[in-house]
């Protein structure tokens, strides 16, 4: 795990997450999560664990990209952090989805992993 940005674990983890997502690197994506992570993506069900996360990202089209917007993090203590990010997922077909992403991070050794991941889709009022 990287030890960059020790005072800003959310930016550091999201930077690695975005690179792995954009590169469709499912093993790298899964390794960003704790072994028992809770994950709520676009689907209706909450999943748990690295293997489930790997399967989720394996099903994402490899041409889809994540664009990070505003990121706001906070520290809970020396081993926990969290925060929110605005993310827009896009692909060349014109598909786009803007979301709020909330994360809880856990320090493992000298690095940080995602303990809880939750996506909330932003839907414009008509």
PDB file of N, CA and C in Angstrom, residues 24-71:
ATOM      1  N   UNK A  24      -9.534  -0.581 -15.671  1.00  0.00           N
ATOM      2  CA  UNK A  24     -10.286  -1.835 -15.540  1.00  0.00           C
ATOM      3  C   UNK A  24      -9.413  -2.926 -14.905  1.00  0.00           C
ATOM      4  N   UNK A  25      -8.725  -2.551 -13.840  1.00  0.00           N
ATOM      5  CA  UNK A  25      -7.828  -3.459 -13.116  1.00  0.00           C
ATOM      6  C   UNK A  25      -8.580  -4.024 -11.912  1.00  0.00           C
ATOM      7  N   UNK A  26      -9.330  -5.100 -12.140  1.00  0.00           N
ATOM      8  CA  UNK A  26     -10.233  -5.616 -11.112  1.00  0.00           C
ATOM      9  C   UNK A  26      -9.491  -6.147  -9.885  1.00  0.00           C
ATOM     10  N   UNK A  27      -8.320  -6.763 -10.066  1.00  0.00           N
ATOM     11  CA  UNK A  27      -7.563  -7.241  -8.907  1.00  0.00           C
ATOM     12  C   UNK A  27      -7.074  -6.073  -8.065  1.00  0.00           C
ATOM     13  N   UNK A  28      -6.591  -5.031  -8.723  1.00  0.00           N
ATOM     14  CA  UNK A  28      -6.137  -3.834  -8.003  1.00  0.00           C
ATOM     15  C   UNK A  28      -7.315  -3.184  -7.287  1.00  0.00           C
ATOM     16  N   UNK A  29      -8.471  -3.129  -7.956  1.00  0.00           N
ATOM     17  CA  UNK A  29      -9.664  -2.557  -7.326  1.00  0.00           C
ATOM     18  C   UNK A  29     -10.013  -3.327  -6.059  1.00  0.00           C
ATOM     19  N   UNK A  30     -10.068  -4.645  -6.160  1.00  0.00           N
ATOM     20  CA  UNK A  30     -10.441  -5.465  -5.007  1.00  0.00           C
ATOM     21  C   UNK A  30      -9.460  -5.271  -3.854  1.00  0.00           C
ATOM     22  N   UNK A  31      -8.182  -5.114  -4.168  1.00  0.00           N
ATOM     23  CA  UNK A  31      -7.161  -4.956  -3.133  1.00  0.00           C
ATOM     24  C   UNK A  31      -7.268  -3.621  -2.397  1.00  0.00           C
ATOM     25  N   UNK A  32      -8.004  -2.675  -2.949  1.00  0.00           N
ATOM     26  CA  UNK A  32      -8.208  -1.393  -2.279  1.00  0.00           C
ATOM     27  C   UNK A  32      -9.179  -1.508  -1.109  1.00  0.00           C
ATOM     28  N   UNK A  33      -9.875  -2.640  -1.016  1.00  0.00           N
ATOM     29  CA  UNK A  33     -10.909  -2.843  -0.003  1.00  0.00           C
ATOM     30  C   UNK A  33     -10.418  -3.787   1.093  1.00  0.00           C
ATOM     31  N   UNK A  34     -10.963  -3.623   2.300  1.00  0.00           N
ATOM     32  CA  UNK A  34     -10.675  -4.568   3.375  1.00  0.00           C
ATOM     33  C   UNK A  34     -11.306  -5.912   3.017  1.00  0.00           C
ATOM     34  N   UNK A  35     -10.823  -7.006   3.595  1.00  0.00           N
ATOM     35  CA  UNK A  35     -11.373  -8.325   3.259  1.00  0.00           C
ATOM     36  C   UNK A  35     -12.870  -8.453   3.532  1.00  0.00           C
ATOM     37  N   UNK A  36     -13.390  -7.689   4.491  1.00  0.00           N
ATOM     38  CA  UNK A  36     -14.813  -7.778   4.843  1.00  0.00           C
ATOM     39  C   UNK A  36     -15.567  -6.477   4.531  1.00  0.00           C
ATOM     40  N   UNK A  37     -15.094  -5.727   3.566  1.00  0.00           N
ATOM     41  CA  UNK A  37     -15.698  -4.436   3.222  1.00  0.00           C
ATOM     42  C   UNK A  37     -17.178  -4.574   2.879  1.00  0.00           C
ATOM     43  N   UNK A  38     -17.934  -3.535   3.217  1.00  0.00           N
ATOM     44  CA  UNK A  38     -19.328  -3.422   2.786  1.00  0.00           C
ATOM     45  C   UNK A  38     -19.358  -2.503   1.575  1.00  0.00           C
ATOM     46  N   UNK A  39     -20.122  -2.897   0.555  1.00  0.00           N
ATOM     47  CA  UNK A  39     -20.088  -2.201  -0.723  1.00  0.00           C
ATOM     48  C   UNK A  39     -21.510  -2.055  -1.250  1.00  0.00           C
ATOM     49  N   UNK A  40     -21.917  -0.820  -1.494  1.00  0.00           N
ATOM     50  CA  UNK A  40     -23.206  -0.535  -2.129  1.00  0.00           C
ATOM     51  C   UNK A  40     -22.931   0.268  -3.382  1.00  0.00           C
ATOM     52  N   UNK A  41     -23.009  -0.377  -4.533  1.00  0.00           N
ATOM     53  CA  UNK A  41     -22.784   0.274  -5.809  1.00  0.00           C
ATOM     54  C   UNK A  41     -24.099   0.683  -6.438  1.00  0.00           C
ATOM     55  N   UNK A  42     -24.187   0.556  -7.752  1.00  0.00           N
ATOM     56  CA  UNK A  42     -25.405   0.921  -8.480  1.00  0.00           C
ATOM     57  C   UNK A  42     -26.517  -0.102  -8.307  1.00  0.00           C
ATOM     58  N   UNK A  43     -26.144  -1.333  -7.991  1.00  0.00           N
ATOM     59  CA  UNK A  43     -27.145  -2.390  -7.860  1.00  0.00           C
ATOM     60  C   UNK A  43     -27.980  -2.239  -6.606  1.00  0.00           C
ATOM     61  N   UNK A  44     -29.070  -2.994  -6.527  1.00  0.00           N
ATOM     62  CA  UNK A  44     -29.971  -2.876  -5.379  1.00  0.00           C
ATOM     63  C   UNK A  44     -29.458  -3.564  -4.116  1.00  0.00           C
ATOM     64  N   UNK A  45     -28.443  -4.408  -4.237  1.00  0.00           N
ATOM     65  CA  UNK A  45     -27.995  -5.189  -3.100  1.00  0.00           C
ATOM     66  C   UNK A  45     -26.650  -4.716  -2.580  1.00  0.00           C
ATOM     67  N   UNK A  46     -26.499  -4.797  -1.266  1.00  0.00           N
ATOM     68  CA  UNK A  46     -25.212  -4.543  -0.636  1.00  0.00           C
ATOM     69  C   UNK A  46     -24.416  -5.832  -0.704  1.00  0.00           C
ATOM     70  N   UNK A  47     -23.144  -5.723  -1.060  1.00  0.00           N
ATOM     71  CA  UNK A  47     -22.282  -6.892  -1.110  1.00  0.00           C
ATOM     72  C   UNK A  47     -21.173  -6.739  -0.082  1.00  0.00           C
ATOM     73  N   UNK A  48     -20.478  -7.827   0.182  1.00  0.00           N
ATOM     74  CA  UNK A  48     -19.436  -7.786   1.194  1.00  0.00           C
ATOM     75  C   UNK A  48     -18.248  -8.626   0.755  1.00  0.00           C
ATOM     76  N   UNK A  49     -17.062  -8.097   1.002  1.00  0.00           N
ATOM     77  CA  UNK A  49     -15.834  -8.835   0.754  1.00  0.00           C
ATOM     78  C   UNK A  49     -15.173  -8.515  -0.569  1.00  0.00           C
ATOM     79  N   UNK A  50     -13.875  -8.789  -0.612  1.00  0.00           N
ATOM     80  CA  UNK A  50     -13.078  -8.478  -1.805  1.00  0.00           C
ATOM     81  C   UNK A  50     -13.522  -9.241  -3.041  1.00  0.00           C
ATOM     82  N   UNK A  51     -13.858 -10.505  -2.890  1.00  0.00           N
ATOM     83  CA  UNK A  51     -14.250 -11.284  -4.070  1.00  0.00           C
ATOM     84  C   UNK A  51     -15.532 -10.727  -4.687  1.00  0.00           C
ATOM     85  N   UNK A  52     -16.474 -10.320  -3.850  1.00  0.00           N
ATOM     86  CA  UNK A  52     -17.711  -9.719  -4.357  1.00  0.00           C
ATOM     87  C   UNK A  52     -17.413  -8.392  -5.044  1.00  0.00           C
ATOM     88  N   UNK A  53     -16.510  -7.604  -4.471  1.00  0.00           N
ATOM     89  CA  UNK A  53     -16.116  -6.329  -5.081  1.00  0.00           C
ATOM     90  C   UNK A  53     -15.439  -6.580  -6.419  1.00  0.00           C
ATOM     91  N   UNK A  54     -14.558  -7.566  -6.476  1.00  0.00           N
ATOM     92  CA  UNK A  54     -13.885  -7.922  -7.734  1.00  0.00           C
ATOM     93  C   UNK A  54     -14.925  -8.285  -8.804  1.00  0.00           C
ATOM     94  N   UNK A  55     -15.899  -9.092  -8.436  1.00  0.00           N
ATOM     95  CA  UNK A  55     -16.953  -9.473  -9.375  1.00  0.00           C
ATOM     96  C   UNK A  55     -17.776  -8.287  -9.847  1.00  0.00           C
ATOM     97  N   UNK A  56     -18.056  -7.367  -8.934  1.00  0.00           N
ATOM     98  CA  UNK A  56     -18.814  -6.164  -9.289  1.00  0.00           C
ATOM     99  C   UNK A  56     -18.063  -5.362 -10.353  1.00  0.00           C
ATOM    100  N   UNK A  57     -16.785  -5.102 -10.101  1.00  0.00           N
ATOM    101  CA  UNK A  57     -16.008  -4.295 -11.044  1.00  0.00           C
ATOM    102  C   UNK A  57     -15.704  -5.043 -12.337  1.00  0.00           C
ATOM    103  N   UNK A  58     -15.622  -6.364 -12.293  1.00  0.00           N
ATOM    104  CA  UNK A  58     -15.408  -7.145 -13.516  1.00  0.00           C
ATOM    105  C   UNK A  58     -16.585  -6.974 -14.476  1.00  0.00           C
ATOM    106  N   UNK A  59     -17.777  -6.724 -13.937  1.00  0.00           N
ATOM    107  CA  UNK A  59     -18.976  -6.560 -14.768  1.00  0.00           C
ATOM    108  C   UNK A  59     -19.109  -5.156 -15.358  1.00  0.00           C
ATOM    109  N   UNK A  60     -18.299  -4.214 -14.888  1.00  0.00           N
ATOM    110  CA  UNK A  60     -18.341  -2.844 -15.412  1.00  0.00           C
ATOM    111  C   UNK A  60     -17.637  -2.827 -16.773  1.00  0.00           C
ATOM    112  N   UNK A  61     -18.253  -2.225 -17.789  1.00  0.00           N
ATOM    113  CA  UNK A  61     -17.593  -2.154 -19.099  1.00  0.00           C
ATOM    114  C   UNK A  61     -16.205  -1.516 -18.991  1.00  0.00           C
ATOM    115  N   UNK A  62     -15.237  -2.091 -19.705  1.00  0.00           N
ATOM    116  CA  UNK A  62     -13.855  -1.624 -19.574  1.00  0.00           C
ATOM    117  C   UNK A  62     -13.611  -0.260 -20.200  1.00  0.00           C
ATOM    118  N   UNK A  63     -14.570   0.262 -20.924  1.00  0.00           N
ATOM    119  CA  UNK A  63     -14.426   1.588 -21.532  1.00  0.00           C
ATOM    120  C   UNK A  63     -15.039   2.689 -20.660  1.00  0.00           C
ATOM    121  N   UNK A  64     -15.587   2.339 -19.519  1.00  0.00           N
ATOM    122  CA  UNK A  64     -16.186   3.322 -18.616  1.00  0.00           C
ATOM    123  C   UNK A  64     -15.088   3.992 -17.791  1.00  0.00           C
ATOM    124  N   UNK A  65     -15.239   5.284 -17.519  1.00  0.00           N
ATOM    125  CA  UNK A  65     -14.249   6.045 -16.764  1.00  0.00           C
ATOM    126  C   UNK A  65     -14.925   6.796 -15.619  1.00  0.00           C
ATOM    127  N   UNK A  66     -14.136   7.065 -14.583  1.00  0.00           N
ATOM    128  CA  UNK A  66     -14.609   7.814 -13.413  1.00  0.00           C
ATOM    129  C   UNK A  66     -13.928   9.175 -13.390  1.00  0.00           C
ATOM    130  N   UNK A  67     -14.704  10.211 -13.222  1.00  0.00           N
ATOM    131  CA  UNK A  67     -14.185  11.571 -13.152  1.00  0.00           C
ATOM    132  C   UNK A  67     -14.496  12.117 -11.760  1.00  0.00           C
ATOM    133  N   UNK A  68     -13.443  12.375 -10.983  1.00  0.00           N
ATOM    134  CA  UNK A  68     -13.612  12.868  -9.621  1.00  0.00           C
ATOM    135  C   UNK A  68     -13.881  14.364  -9.614  1.00  0.00           C
ATOM    136  N   UNK A  69     -14.830  14.761  -8.789  1.00  0.00           N
ATOM    137  CA  UNK A  69     -15.106  16.171  -8.566  1.00  0.00           C
ATOM    138  C   UNK A  69     -14.660  16.548  -7.164  1.00  0.00           C
ATOM    139  N   UNK A  70     -15.521  17.230  -6.454  1.00  0.00           N
ATOM    140  CA  UNK A  70     -15.235  17.681  -5.100  1.00  0.00           C
ATOM    141  C   UNK A  70     -15.010  16.485  -4.171  1.00  0.00           C
ATOM    142  N   UNK A  71     -13.922  16.530  -3.403  1.00  0.00           N
ATOM    143  CA  UNK A  71     -13.608  15.483  -2.430  1.00  0.00           C
ATOM    144  C   UNK A  71     -13.437  16.146  -1.071  1.00  0.00           C
TER     145      UNK A  71
END
